[in-house]
């Protein structure tokens, strides 16, 4: 009986060491950034592909697009509505980064919605998005070899229940960025919205604009799928 007990104890100890070793190996596999600290976020990221400083490659679970994902962010998944997908035709996800600031905190959030919209009605979709989010009908435009990009930004705040939008970037650094990215070869599109909440959340508007546009330019839709 004593020999049996000792054998069982040895097996348990050996299993604990093995599990601990596997955990340590897995931990070393991932980069030391918030994005890789979350098991759900890791499912979307290619740990071996750091595409640029501060970004990793994000692969949609629809299989229809890839993009750059900031290493400080985590894809939300606490509630069902945080991440939704309908086969290969629709995906909506949100990601957030919370940074302590003195006695408060700053919250930075990204929302991305992938869908397929009729290219013939693109101007209508674009106008509707920017009218709703930024109260403007003429966003900035740029193109890559594969995409058409519409984007704009503004400083927004609430006074009571009324939202106020300030387009003069010299007075207030923008805290809301909106984009519509359309594939030139199909009806695939992504609506991307970034916003920040907290006192002095945006301290360098030029860096933020560059950061946002960099993400937009590196949205790649998969051809023929």
C-alpha positions as a Markdown table, in Angstrom:
| # | Residue | x | y | z |
|---|---|---|---|---|
| 1 | Unk | 0.0 | 0.0 | 0.0 |
| 2 | Unk | 2.8 | 2.3 | 0.9 |
| 3 | Unk | 4.6 | 1.6 | -2.4 |
| 4 | Unk | 1.3 | 2.4 | -4.2 |
| 5 | Unk | 0.9 | 5.7 | -2.4 |
| 6 | Unk | 4.5 | 6.6 | -3.2 |
| 7 | Unk | 4.0 | 5.8 | -6.8 |
| 8 | Unk | 0.8 | 7.9 | -7.0 |
| 9 | Unk | 2.6 | 10.8 | -5.3 |
| 10 | Unk | 5.5 | 10.5 | -7.8 |
| 11 | Unk | 3.1 | 10.5 | -10.7 |
| 12 | Unk | 1.3 | 13.6 | -9.4 |
| 13 | Unk | 4.6 | 15.4 | -8.8 |
| 14 | Unk | 5.8 | 14.5 | -12.2 |
| 15 | Unk | 2.6 | 15.7 | -13.8 |
| 16 | Unk | 2.8 | 19.0 | -11.9 |
| 17 | Unk | 6.4 | 19.5 | -13.2 |
| 18 | Unk | 5.4 | 18.7 | -16.7 |
| 19 | Unk | 2.4 | 21.1 | -16.6 |
| 20 | Unk | 4.6 | 23.8 | -15.2 |
| 21 | Unk | 7.2 | 23.3 | -17.9 |
| 22 | Unk | 4.6 | 23.4 | -20.6 |
| 23 | Unk | 3.1 | 26.6 | -19.1 |
| 24 | Unk | 6.6 | 28.2 | -19.0 |
| 25 | Unk | 7.3 | 27.2 | -22.6 |
| 26 | Unk | 4.0 | 28.6 | -23.8 |
| 27 | Unk | 4.6 | 31.8 | -21.9 |
| 28 | Unk | 7.9 | 32.3 | -23.5 |
| 29 | Unk | 6.3 | 31.7 | -26.9 |
| 30 | Unk | 4.3 | 34.9 | -26.6 |
| 31 | Unk | 5.5 | 38.5 | -26.6 |
| 32 | Unk | 5.3 | 40.4 | -23.4 |
| 33 | Unk | 2.5 | 42.7 | -24.4 |
| 34 | Unk | -1.1 | 43.0 | -23.2 |
| 35 | Unk | -2.4 | 41.6 | -26.5 |
| 36 | Unk | -0.7 | 38.3 | -25.8 |
| 37 | Unk | -1.7 | 38.2 | -22.1 |
| 38 | Unk | -5.3 | 37.6 | -23.1 |
| 39 | Unk | -6.1 | 34.1 | -24.5 |
| 40 | Unk | -9.0 | 35.3 | -26.7 |
| 41 | Unk | -6.9 | 38.1 | -28.3 |
| 42 | Unk | -4.1 | 35.6 | -29.0 |
| 43 | Unk | -6.4 | 33.6 | -31.3 |
| 44 | Unk | -6.3 | 36.4 | -33.8 |
| 45 | Unk | -2.7 | 37.3 | -33.8 |
| 46 | Unk | 0.4 | 35.9 | -35.5 |
| 47 | Unk | 3.0 | 36.0 | -32.7 |
| 48 | Unk | 5.8 | 35.5 | -35.3 |
| 49 | Unk | 4.8 | 38.5 | -37.4 |
| 50 | Unk | 5.5 | 41.8 | -35.8 |
| 51 | Unk | 4.7 | 43.9 | -38.8 |
| 52 | Unk | 5.9 | 47.2 | -37.4 |
| 53 | Unk | 6.8 | 48.8 | -34.1 |
| 54 | Unk | 3.8 | 48.5 | -31.9 |
| 55 | Unk | 1.8 | 46.3 | -34.2 |
| 56 | Unk | 1.2 | 42.6 | -34.9 |
| 57 | Unk | -0.7 | 40.9 | -37.7 |
| 58 | Unk | -4.4 | 40.4 | -37.0 |
| 59 | Unk | -6.2 | 37.6 | -38.9 |
| 60 | Unk | -10.0 | 37.8 | -39.1 |
| 61 | Unk | -11.9 | 34.6 | -38.2 |
| 62 | Unk | -13.9 | 35.0 | -41.3 |
| 63 | Unk | -10.7 | 34.4 | -43.3 |
| 64 | Unk | -11.5 | 37.5 | -45.4 |
| 65 | Unk | -9.0 | 40.1 | -44.2 |
| 66 | Unk | -5.9 | 40.9 | -42.2 |
| 67 | Unk | -4.9 | 44.1 | -40.6 |
| 68 | Unk | -2.4 | 45.6 | -38.1 |
| 69 | Unk | -3.4 | 45.3 | -34.4 |
| 70 | Unk | -1.8 | 47.5 | -31.7 |
| 71 | Unk | 0.1 | 45.4 | -29.1 |
| 72 | Unk | -1.4 | 47.3 | -26.1 |
| 73 | Unk | -5.0 | 46.4 | -26.9 |
| 74 | Unk | -7.1 | 43.3 | -26.1 |
| 75 | Unk | -10.2 | 42.1 | -28.0 |
| 76 | Unk | -13.2 | 42.3 | -25.7 |
| 77 | Unk | -15.1 | 39.1 | -25.1 |
| 78 | Unk | -16.8 | 39.4 | -21.7 |
| 79 | Unk | -20.2 | 39.9 | -23.2 |
| 80 | Unk | -21.7 | 38.2 | -26.3 |
| 81 | Unk | -22.1 | 41.5 | -28.2 |
| 82 | Unk | -18.3 | 42.2 | -27.8 |
| 83 | Unk | -17.5 | 39.9 | -30.6 |
| 84 | Unk | -20.0 | 38.7 | -33.2 |
| 85 | Unk | -19.6 | 36.8 | -36.5 |
| 86 | Unk | -21.9 | 35.5 | -39.2 |
| 87 | Unk | -19.9 | 32.9 | -41.2 |
| 88 | Unk | -17.6 | 34.5 | -43.6 |
| 89 | Unk | -19.7 | 37.5 | -44.5 |
| 90 | Unk | -19.8 | 39.5 | -41.3 |
| 91 | Unk | -17.6 | 40.2 | -38.2 |
| 92 | Unk | -17.8 | 42.9 | -35.5 |
| 93 | Unk | -15.3 | 43.2 | -32.8 |
| 94 | Unk | -14.1 | 45.7 | -30.2 |
| 95 | Unk | -10.7 | 46.1 | -28.5 |
| 96 | Unk | -9.7 | 48.3 | -25.7 |
| 97 | Unk | -6.6 | 49.6 | -23.9 |
| 98 | Unk | -7.0 | 51.2 | -20.4 |
| 99 | Unk | -4.1 | 53.3 | -19.1 |
| 100 | Unk | -4.0 | 54.6 | -15.5 |
| 101 | Unk | -3.6 | 58.4 | -15.4 |
| 102 | Unk | -3.0 | 60.1 | -12.0 |
| 103 | Unk | -6.2 | 59.4 | -10.0 |
| 104 | Unk | -8.2 | 58.5 | -13.1 |
| 105 | Unk | -7.7 | 56.4 | -16.2 |
| 106 | Unk | -7.7 | 56.8 | -20.0 |
| 107 | Unk | -9.6 | 54.4 | -22.1 |
| 108 | Unk | -8.8 | 53.9 | -25.8 |
| 109 | Unk | -11.1 | 51.8 | -27.9 |
| 110 | Unk | -11.3 | 50.4 | -31.4 |
| 111 | Unk | -14.4 | 49.0 | -33.1 |
| 112 | Unk | -14.1 | 47.2 | -36.4 |
| 113 | Unk | -17.1 | 45.9 | -38.5 |
| 114 | Unk | -16.5 | 43.8 | -41.6 |
| 115 | Unk | -19.3 | 43.3 | -44.1 |
| 116 | Unk | -20.1 | 43.2 | -47.8 |
| 117 | Unk | -21.8 | 46.3 | -49.2 |
| 118 | Unk | -22.9 | 46.9 | -52.8 |
| 119 | Unk | -20.1 | 49.0 | -54.4 |
| 120 | Unk | -22.7 | 50.9 | -56.5 |
| 121 | Unk | -24.1 | 52.3 | -53.2 |
| 122 | Unk | -20.7 | 53.1 | -51.7 |
| 123 | Unk | -21.2 | 56.9 | -51.6 |
| 124 | Unk | -24.5 | 56.4 | -49.7 |
| 125 | Unk | -22.8 | 54.1 | -47.1 |
| 126 | Unk | -19.9 | 56.6 | -46.7 |
| 127 | Unk | -22.1 | 59.6 | -46.3 |
| 128 | Unk | -24.4 | 57.9 | -43.8 |
| 129 | Unk | -21.4 | 56.7 | -41.7 |
| 130 | Unk | -19.7 | 60.1 | -41.5 |
| 131 | Unk | -22.9 | 62.0 | -41.0 |
| 132 | Unk | -23.9 | 59.8 | -38.1 |
| 133 | Unk | -20.5 | 59.8 | -36.4 |
| 134 | Unk | -18.9 | 63.2 | -37.2 |
| 135 | Unk | -21.7 | 65.2 | -38.7 |
| 136 | Unk | -19.8 | 65.6 | -42.0 |
| 137 | Unk | -20.4 | 64.5 | -45.6 |
| 138 | Unk | -17.0 | 65.0 | -47.1 |
| 139 | Unk | -14.4 | 62.9 | -45.4 |
| 140 | Unk | -10.7 | 62.8 | -46.4 |
| 141 | Unk | -9.8 | 60.2 | -49.0 |
| 142 | Unk | -6.8 | 58.2 | -50.0 |
| 143 | Unk | -6.0 | 55.0 | -51.9 |
| 144 | Unk | -3.7 | 52.1 | -51.7 |
| 145 | Unk | -3.2 | 49.7 | -54.6 |
| 146 | Unk | -6.0 | 47.5 | -53.3 |
| 147 | Unk | -8.4 | 49.7 | -51.3 |
| 148 | Unk | -10.3 | 53.0 | -51.2 |
| 149 | Unk | -10.1 | 54.7 | -47.9 |
| 150 | Unk | -12.4 | 57.4 | -46.5 |
| 151 | Unk | -11.5 | 58.8 | -43.0 |
| 152 | Unk | -12.0 | 61.8 | -40.8 |
| 153 | Unk | -11.7 | 62.9 | -37.2 |
| 154 | Unk | -12.9 | 65.4 | -34.6 |
| 155 | Unk | -13.0 | 66.3 | -31.0 |
| 156 | Unk | -16.3 | 65.2 | -29.4 |
| 157 | Unk | -17.8 | 65.8 | -26.0 |
| 158 | Unk | -21.2 | 65.6 | -24.3 |
| 159 | Unk | -23.0 | 68.5 | -22.5 |
| 160 | Unk | -25.9 | 66.8 | -20.8 |
| 161 | Unk | -27.3 | 64.4 | -23.4 |
| 162 | Unk | -26.2 | 66.5 | -26.4 |
| 163 | Unk | -23.1 | 65.5 | -28.3 |
| 164 | Unk | -20.9 | 68.4 | -29.5 |
| 165 | Unk | -18.4 | 67.9 | -32.4 |
| 166 | Unk | -15.5 | 70.2 | -32.9 |
| 167 | Unk | -13.7 | 69.9 | -36.3 |
| 168 | Unk | -11.0 | 72.5 | -35.6 |
| 169 | Unk | -8.0 | 70.3 | -34.6 |
| 170 | Unk | -6.0 | 73.4 | -33.6 |
| 171 | Unk | -8.4 | 74.1 | -30.7 |
| 172 | Unk | -8.8 | 70.5 | -29.5 |
| 173 | Unk | -7.0 | 67.3 | -30.3 |
| 174 | Unk | -9.3 | 64.8 | -32.0 |
| 175 | Unk | -10.6 | 62.0 | -29.8 |
| 176 | Unk | -12.8 | 60.3 | -32.4 |
| 177 | Unk | -11.5 | 58.8 | -35.7 |
| 178 | Unk | -13.8 | 57.2 | -38.2 |
| 179 | Unk | -12.9 | 55.2 | -41.4 |
| 180 | Unk | -14.6 | 53.3 | -44.2 |
| 181 | Unk | -12.2 | 51.0 | -46.1 |
| 182 | Unk | -13.4 | 49.4 | -49.3 |
| 183 | Unk | -11.8 | 46.6 | -51.4 |
| 184 | Unk | -11.3 | 47.6 | -55.0 |
| 185 | Unk | -11.9 | 44.0 | -56.2 |
| 186 | Unk | -15.0 | 43.1 | -54.3 |
| 187 | Unk | -17.8 | 44.3 | -52.1 |
| 188 | Unk | -15.9 | 43.7 | -48.9 |
| 189 | Unk | -15.6 | 46.7 | -46.6 |
| 190 | Unk | -14.5 | 47.6 | -43.0 |
| 191 | Unk | -15.8 | 50.4 | -40.9 |
| 192 | Unk | -13.2 | 51.3 | -38.3 |
| 193 | Unk | -13.9 | 53.6 | -35.3 |
| 194 | Unk | -11.4 | 54.7 | -32.7 |
| 195 | Unk | -12.2 | 56.9 | -29.7 |
| 196 | Unk | -10.5 | 57.8 | -26.5 |
| 197 | Unk | -12.0 | 58.9 | -23.1 |
| 198 | Unk | -10.2 | 60.6 | -20.3 |
| 199 | Unk | -8.6 | 63.9 | -19.3 |
| 200 | Unk | -5.9 | 64.8 | -21.8 |
| 201 | Unk | -6.2 | 61.4 | -23.4 |
| 202 | Unk | -4.8 | 62.7 | -26.7 |
| 203 | Unk | -1.7 | 64.7 | -26.2 |
| 204 | Unk | -0.1 | 64.4 | -29.6 |
| 205 | Unk | -2.6 | 64.6 | -32.4 |
| 206 | Unk | -0.1 | 64.2 | -35.2 |
| 207 | Unk | 1.2 | 60.9 | -33.8 |
| 208 | Unk | -2.4 | 59.6 | -33.4 |
| 209 | Unk | -3.3 | 60.6 | -36.9 |
| 210 | Unk | -0.3 | 58.8 | -38.3 |
| 211 | Unk | -1.1 | 55.7 | -36.1 |
| 212 | Unk | -4.7 | 55.6 | -37.4 |
| 213 | Unk | -3.8 | 56.0 | -41.0 |
| 214 | Unk | -1.1 | 53.4 | -40.7 |
| 215 | Unk | -3.7 | 50.9 | -39.6 |
| 216 | Unk | -6.0 | 51.9 | -42.5 |
| 217 | Unk | -3.4 | 51.5 | -45.1 |
| 218 | Unk | -2.6 | 48.0 | -43.8 |
| 219 | Unk | -6.0 | 46.5 | -44.1 |
| 220 | Unk | -5.7 | 43.7 | -46.7 |
| 221 | Unk | -8.7 | 41.9 | -48.1 |
| 222 | Unk | -8.0 | 38.3 | -49.2 |
| 223 | Unk | -8.5 | 37.9 | -52.9 |
| 224 | Unk | -10.8 | 35.4 | -54.4 |
| 225 | Unk | -12.4 | 34.5 | -51.1 |
